PDB file of C-alpha atoms in Angstrom:
ATOM      1  CA  UNK A   7     -18.831 -13.127  -6.502  1.00 79.00           C
ATOM      2  CA  UNK A   8     -15.435 -14.361  -8.525  1.00 86.00           C
ATOM      3  CA  UNK A   9     -13.744 -12.125  -5.718  1.00 89.00           C
ATOM      4  CA  UNK A  10     -15.402 -14.491  -3.113  1.00 91.00           C
ATOM      5  CA  UNK A  11     -14.257 -17.682  -5.104  1.00 92.00           C
ATOM      6  CA  UNK A  12     -10.424 -16.282  -5.593  1.00 92.00           C
ATOM      7  CA  UNK A  13     -10.160 -16.025  -1.782  1.00 93.00           C
ATOM      8  CA  UNK A  14     -11.536 -18.899  -0.999  1.00 93.00           C
ATOM      9  CA  UNK A  15      -9.110 -20.416  -2.935  1.00 94.00           C
ATOM     10  CA  UNK A  16      -6.696 -18.719  -1.332  1.00 94.00           C
ATOM     11  CA  UNK A  17      -8.016 -19.939   2.367  1.00 94.00           C
ATOM     12  CA  UNK A  18      -7.878 -23.107   0.444  1.00 92.00           C
ATOM     13  CA  UNK A  19      -4.063 -22.994   0.364  1.00 94.00           C
ATOM     14  CA  UNK A  20      -3.421 -22.224   2.940  1.00 94.00           C
ATOM     15  CA  UNK A  21      -5.826 -24.703   5.504  1.00 89.00           C
ATOM     16  CA  UNK A  22      -3.409 -26.622   2.904  1.00 87.00           C
ATOM     17  CA  UNK A  23      -0.186 -25.043   3.859  1.00 90.00           C
ATOM     18  CA  UNK A  24      -1.179 -25.652   7.445  1.00 88.00           C
ATOM     19  CA  UNK A  25      -2.305 -29.356   7.874  1.00 83.00           C
ATOM     20  CA  UNK A  26       2.026 -30.107   6.035  1.00 84.00           C
ATOM     21  CA  UNK A  27       2.629 -27.194   8.225  1.00 84.00           C
ATOM     22  CA  UNK A  28       2.150 -30.121  10.857  1.00 80.00           C
ATOM     23  CA  UNK A  29       4.177 -33.274   9.815  1.00 80.00           C
ATOM     24  CA  UNK A  30       6.541 -30.874   7.655  1.00 84.00           C
ATOM     25  CA  UNK A  31       7.689 -29.332  11.129  1.00 85.00           C
ATOM     26  CA  UNK A  32       7.074 -32.119  13.623  1.00 81.00           C
ATOM     27  CA  UNK A  33       9.304 -34.523  11.284  1.00 82.00           C
ATOM     28  CA  UNK A  34      12.144 -31.833  11.452  1.00 87.00           C
ATOM     29  CA  UNK A  35      12.603 -31.720  15.383  1.00 83.00           C
ATOM     30  CA  UNK A  36      14.172 -33.863  16.981  1.00 66.00           C
ATOM     31  CA  UNK A  37      12.854 -37.113  18.001  1.00 66.00           C
ATOM     32  CA  UNK A  38      11.321 -37.376  14.903  1.00 69.00           C
ATOM     33  CA  UNK A  39      13.489 -39.706  11.902  1.00 73.00           C
ATOM     34  CA  UNK A  40      10.407 -39.767   9.379  1.00 74.00           C
ATOM     35  CA  UNK A  41      11.327 -38.062   6.382  1.00 80.00           C
ATOM     36  CA  UNK A  42       9.231 -35.441   5.386  1.00 81.00           C
ATOM     37  CA  UNK A  43       7.865 -36.450   2.174  1.00 78.00           C
ATOM     38  CA  UNK A  44       6.705 -39.544   3.336  1.00 74.00           C
ATOM     39  CA  UNK A  45       2.732 -38.704   2.837  1.00 67.00           C
ATOM     40  CA  UNK A  46       2.293 -41.580   5.622  1.00 70.00           C
ATOM     41  CA  UNK A  47       1.086 -40.481   9.022  1.00 75.00           C
ATOM     42  CA  UNK A  48       1.130 -42.199  12.240  1.00 74.00           C
ATOM     43  CA  UNK A  49       0.034 -42.066  15.501  1.00 73.00           C
ATOM     44  CA  UNK A  50       2.906 -40.982  17.376  1.00 69.00           C
ATOM     45  CA  UNK A  51       1.621 -43.824  20.029  1.00 74.00           C
ATOM     46  CA  UNK A  52       0.356 -46.557  18.772  1.00 77.00           C
ATOM     47  CA  UNK A  53       2.168 -46.124  14.822  1.00 74.00           C
ATOM     48  CA  UNK A  54      -1.460 -46.582  14.298  1.00 79.00           C
ATOM     49  CA  UNK A  55      -2.161 -45.312  10.288  1.00 79.00           C
ATOM     50  CA  UNK A  56      -4.282 -42.123   9.791  1.00 77.00           C
ATOM     51  CA  UNK A  57      -6.667 -42.020   7.222  1.00 78.00           C
ATOM     52  CA  UNK A  58      -6.749 -39.652   5.034  1.00 74.00           C
ATOM     53  CA  UNK A  59     -10.289 -38.202   5.893  1.00 73.00           C
ATOM     54  CA  UNK A  60      -7.835 -37.543   9.006  1.00 73.00           C
ATOM     55  CA  UNK A  61      -5.436 -35.875   8.412  1.00 72.00           C
ATOM     56  CA  UNK A  62      -7.583 -32.728   7.624  1.00 72.00           C
ATOM     57  CA  UNK A  63      -6.166 -29.789   9.475  1.00 66.00           C
ATOM     58  CA  UNK A  64      -7.974 -28.221  12.053  1.00 77.00           C
ATOM     59  CA  UNK A  65     -11.539 -30.307  11.293  1.00 79.00           C
ATOM     60  CA  UNK A  66      -9.550 -33.487  12.326  1.00 79.00           C
ATOM     61  CA  UNK A  67      -9.320 -32.875  15.973  1.00 80.00           C
ATOM     62  CA  UNK A  68     -11.750 -31.282  16.164  1.00 83.00           C
ATOM     63  CA  UNK A  69     -13.513 -33.846  15.013  1.00 83.00           C
ATOM     64  CA  UNK A  70     -12.303 -36.560  16.850  1.00 82.00           C
ATOM     65  CA  UNK A  71     -12.113 -35.168  19.599  1.00 84.00           C
ATOM     66  CA  UNK A  72      -7.706 -34.315  20.096  1.00 82.00           C
ATOM     67  CA  UNK A  73      -7.547 -38.492  20.538  1.00 83.00           C
ATOM     68  CA  UNK A  74      -6.533 -40.426  18.108  1.00 79.00           C
ATOM     69  CA  UNK A  75      -9.647 -42.604  16.504  1.00 76.00           C
ATOM     70  CA  UNK A  76      -7.159 -46.144  17.544  1.00 79.00           C
ATOM     71  CA  UNK A  77      -5.987 -45.877  20.625  1.00 83.00           C
ATOM     72  CA  UNK A  78      -6.961 -43.321  22.471  1.00 82.00           C
ATOM     73  CA  UNK A  79      -4.713 -41.035  23.468  1.00 84.00           C
ATOM     74  CA  UNK A  80      -4.536 -37.245  23.323  1.00 83.00           C
ATOM     75  CA  UNK A  81      -3.149 -35.706  20.251  1.00 77.00           C
ATOM     76  CA  UNK A  82      -1.134 -31.976  21.884  1.00 77.00           C
ATOM     77  CA  UNK A  83      -2.465 -29.501  21.380  1.00 83.00           C
ATOM     78  CA  UNK A  84       0.036 -27.359  20.171  1.00 83.00           C
ATOM     79  CA  UNK A  85      -0.559 -29.425  16.215  1.00 81.00           C
ATOM     80  CA  UNK A  86      -3.863 -27.469  16.285  1.00 84.00           C
ATOM     81  CA  UNK A  87      -2.450 -24.542  17.490  1.00 90.00           C
ATOM     82  CA  UNK A  88       0.161 -24.211  15.495  1.00 90.00           C
ATOM     83  CA  UNK A  89      -1.467 -25.009  12.570  1.00 89.00           C
ATOM     84  CA  UNK A  90      -4.443 -22.474  13.077  1.00 91.00           C
ATOM     85  CA  UNK A  91      -1.286 -19.914  13.125  1.00 94.00           C
ATOM     86  CA  UNK A  92       0.426 -20.362   9.567  1.00 94.00           C
ATOM     87  CA  UNK A  93      -3.872 -20.877   8.374  1.00 94.00           C
ATOM     88  CA  UNK A  94      -4.931 -17.367   9.900  1.00 96.00           C
ATOM     89  CA  UNK A  95      -0.731 -15.829   9.503  1.00 97.00           C
ATOM     90  CA  UNK A  96      -0.590 -16.685   5.838  1.00 96.00           C
ATOM     91  CA  UNK A  97      -3.887 -15.432   4.899  1.00 97.00           C
ATOM     92  CA  UNK A  98      -3.758 -12.420   6.872  1.00 97.00           C
ATOM     93  CA  UNK A  99      -0.683 -11.638   5.806  1.00 97.00           C
ATOM     94  CA  UNK A 100      -2.285 -11.838   1.739  1.00 96.00           C
ATOM     95  CA  UNK A 101      -4.929 -10.228   2.873  1.00 95.00           C
ATOM     96  CA  UNK A 102      -3.437  -7.399   4.294  1.00 97.00           C
ATOM     97  CA  UNK A 103      -1.007  -6.769   1.648  1.00 96.00           C
ATOM     98  CA  UNK A 104      -4.500  -7.682  -0.800  1.00 94.00           C
ATOM     99  CA  UNK A 105      -3.337 -10.805  -2.538  1.00 94.00           C
ATOM    100  CA  UNK A 106      -0.742  -9.493  -4.273  1.00 94.00           C
ATOM    101  CA  UNK A 107       2.181 -11.346  -5.454  1.00 95.00           C
ATOM    102  CA  UNK A 108       3.805  -9.799  -2.059  1.00 96.00           C
ATOM    103  CA  UNK A 109       1.536 -10.374  -0.029  1.00 96.00           C
ATOM    104  CA  UNK A 110       1.594 -14.361  -0.783  1.00 96.00           C
ATOM    105  CA  UNK A 111       5.702 -14.113  -0.823  1.00 97.00           C
ATOM    106  CA  UNK A 112       5.533 -12.700   2.694  1.00 98.00           C
ATOM    107  CA  UNK A 113       2.481 -15.600   3.470  1.00 97.00           C
ATOM    108  CA  UNK A 114       5.049 -17.794   2.831  1.00 96.00           C
ATOM    109  CA  UNK A 115       7.920 -15.926   3.894  1.00 97.00           C
ATOM    110  CA  UNK A 116       6.078 -15.841   7.854  1.00 97.00           C
ATOM    111  CA  UNK A 117       5.459 -20.206   7.426  1.00 96.00           C
ATOM    112  CA  UNK A 118       9.306 -20.540   7.040  1.00 95.00           C
ATOM    113  CA  UNK A 119       9.797 -18.218   9.942  1.00 95.00           C
ATOM    114  CA  UNK A 120       7.319 -20.112  11.998  1.00 94.00           C
ATOM    115  CA  UNK A 121       9.303 -23.632  10.826  1.00 91.00           C
ATOM    116  CA  UNK A 122      12.632 -21.967  11.982  1.00 92.00           C
ATOM    117  CA  UNK A 123      10.969 -21.210  14.692  1.00 92.00           C
ATOM    118  CA  UNK A 124       9.545 -24.173  16.075  1.00 90.00           C
ATOM    119  CA  UNK A 125      12.790 -26.267  14.811  1.00 88.00           C
ATOM    120  CA  UNK A 126      14.764 -23.844  17.327  1.00 89.00           C
ATOM    121  CA  UNK A 127      12.389 -23.960  20.237  1.00 89.00           C
ATOM    122  CA  UNK A 128      11.627 -28.111  19.637  1.00 85.00           C
ATOM    123  CA  UNK A 129      15.105 -28.884  18.635  1.00 84.00           C
ATOM    124  CA  UNK A 130      16.249 -30.028  14.700  1.00 82.00           C
ATOM    125  CA  UNK A 131      16.679 -33.840  14.092  1.00 77.00           C
ATOM    126  CA  UNK A 132      20.086 -35.659  14.351  1.00 75.00           C
ATOM    127  CA  UNK A 133      20.371 -37.497  11.570  1.00 76.00           C
ATOM    128  CA  UNK A 134      20.100 -35.736   7.965  1.00 82.00           C
ATOM    129  CA  UNK A 135      18.461 -32.571   8.920  1.00 85.00           C
ATOM    130  CA  UNK A 136      20.072 -30.196   7.115  1.00 87.00           C
ATOM    131  CA  UNK A 137      19.015 -32.140   3.295  1.00 88.00           C
ATOM    132  CA  UNK A 138      15.251 -33.197   5.036  1.00 87.00           C
ATOM    133  CA  UNK A 139      14.920 -29.596   5.486  1.00 90.00           C
ATOM    134  CA  UNK A 140      16.208 -28.388   2.056  1.00 92.00           C
ATOM    135  CA  UNK A 141      13.865 -30.866   0.728  1.00 90.00           C
ATOM    136  CA  UNK A 142      11.220 -29.224   2.708  1.00 90.00           C
ATOM    137  CA  UNK A 143      11.830 -26.375   1.211  1.00 92.00           C
ATOM    138  CA  UNK A 144      11.439 -27.462  -2.045  1.00 93.00           C
ATOM    139  CA  UNK A 145       8.972 -28.827  -1.419  1.00 90.00           C
ATOM    140  CA  UNK A 146       6.353 -25.967  -0.795  1.00 93.00           C
ATOM    141  CA  UNK A 147       7.508 -23.860  -4.149  1.00 94.00           C
ATOM    142  CA  UNK A 148       4.777 -26.261  -5.823  1.00 94.00           C
ATOM    143  CA  UNK A 149       2.747 -24.537  -3.352  1.00 94.00           C
ATOM    144  CA  UNK A 150       4.056 -21.347  -3.779  1.00 96.00           C
ATOM    145  CA  UNK A 151       3.810 -20.883  -7.247  1.00 96.00           C
ATOM    146  CA  UNK A 152       0.147 -22.007  -7.460  1.00 95.00           C
ATOM    147  CA  UNK A 153      -0.960 -19.020  -4.948  1.00 95.00           C
ATOM    148  CA  UNK A 154       1.289 -17.013  -6.834  1.00 96.00           C
ATOM    149  CA  UNK A 155      -1.271 -18.063  -9.991  1.00 95.00           C
ATOM    150  CA  UNK A 156      -3.781 -17.538  -8.026  1.00 94.00           C
ATOM    151  CA  UNK A 157      -3.002 -14.037  -7.316  1.00 95.00           C
ATOM    152  CA  UNK A 158      -2.410 -13.264 -10.480  1.00 94.00           C
ATOM    153  CA  UNK A 159      -5.791 -14.274 -11.310  1.00 93.00           C
ATOM    154  CA  UNK A 160      -7.276 -11.974  -7.785  1.00 93.00           C
ATOM    155  CA  UNK A 161      -5.533  -8.996  -9.353  1.00 92.00           C
ATOM    156  CA  UNK A 162      -6.773  -9.853 -12.725  1.00 91.00           C
ATOM    157  CA  UNK A 163      -9.967  -9.838 -11.747  1.00 91.00           C
ATOM    158  CA  UNK A 164     -10.676  -7.930  -8.977  1.00 85.00           C
ATOM    159  CA  UNK A 165      -8.259  -4.740 -10.730  1.00 69.00           C
TER     160      UNK A 165
END
């Protein structure tokens, strides 16, 4: 039972990171000048603030049927795909490496590789990119440390 709870904790941590990935990566690419750490999420079309409940990764896309609740314009499917790839990829990397410290480290390296690939594909923002990228990397450190802690618990319980 403990093992299931700890694996669920991994899943929830990676679920949270996958939601941040979309905002984080999209804010680092061209055409978006919002700082990466601004928690305000708005519709790219109408500028209406997105309520926290509708900021849940993957679930919100399904609940809103892929459209903004305010202006009804379609949300790009690539944002949903990015969230799924980050969630599934990070979880699988950790699982394949038995939720070890190495698995957690490689799952975050996987996330960083996805971020770099998406920036290469979409182009980087023109102003203050280096500073915002550095901030985005630093913002992942708490998630990494918490996930390492969960891995230590997993190793202690399942050893």
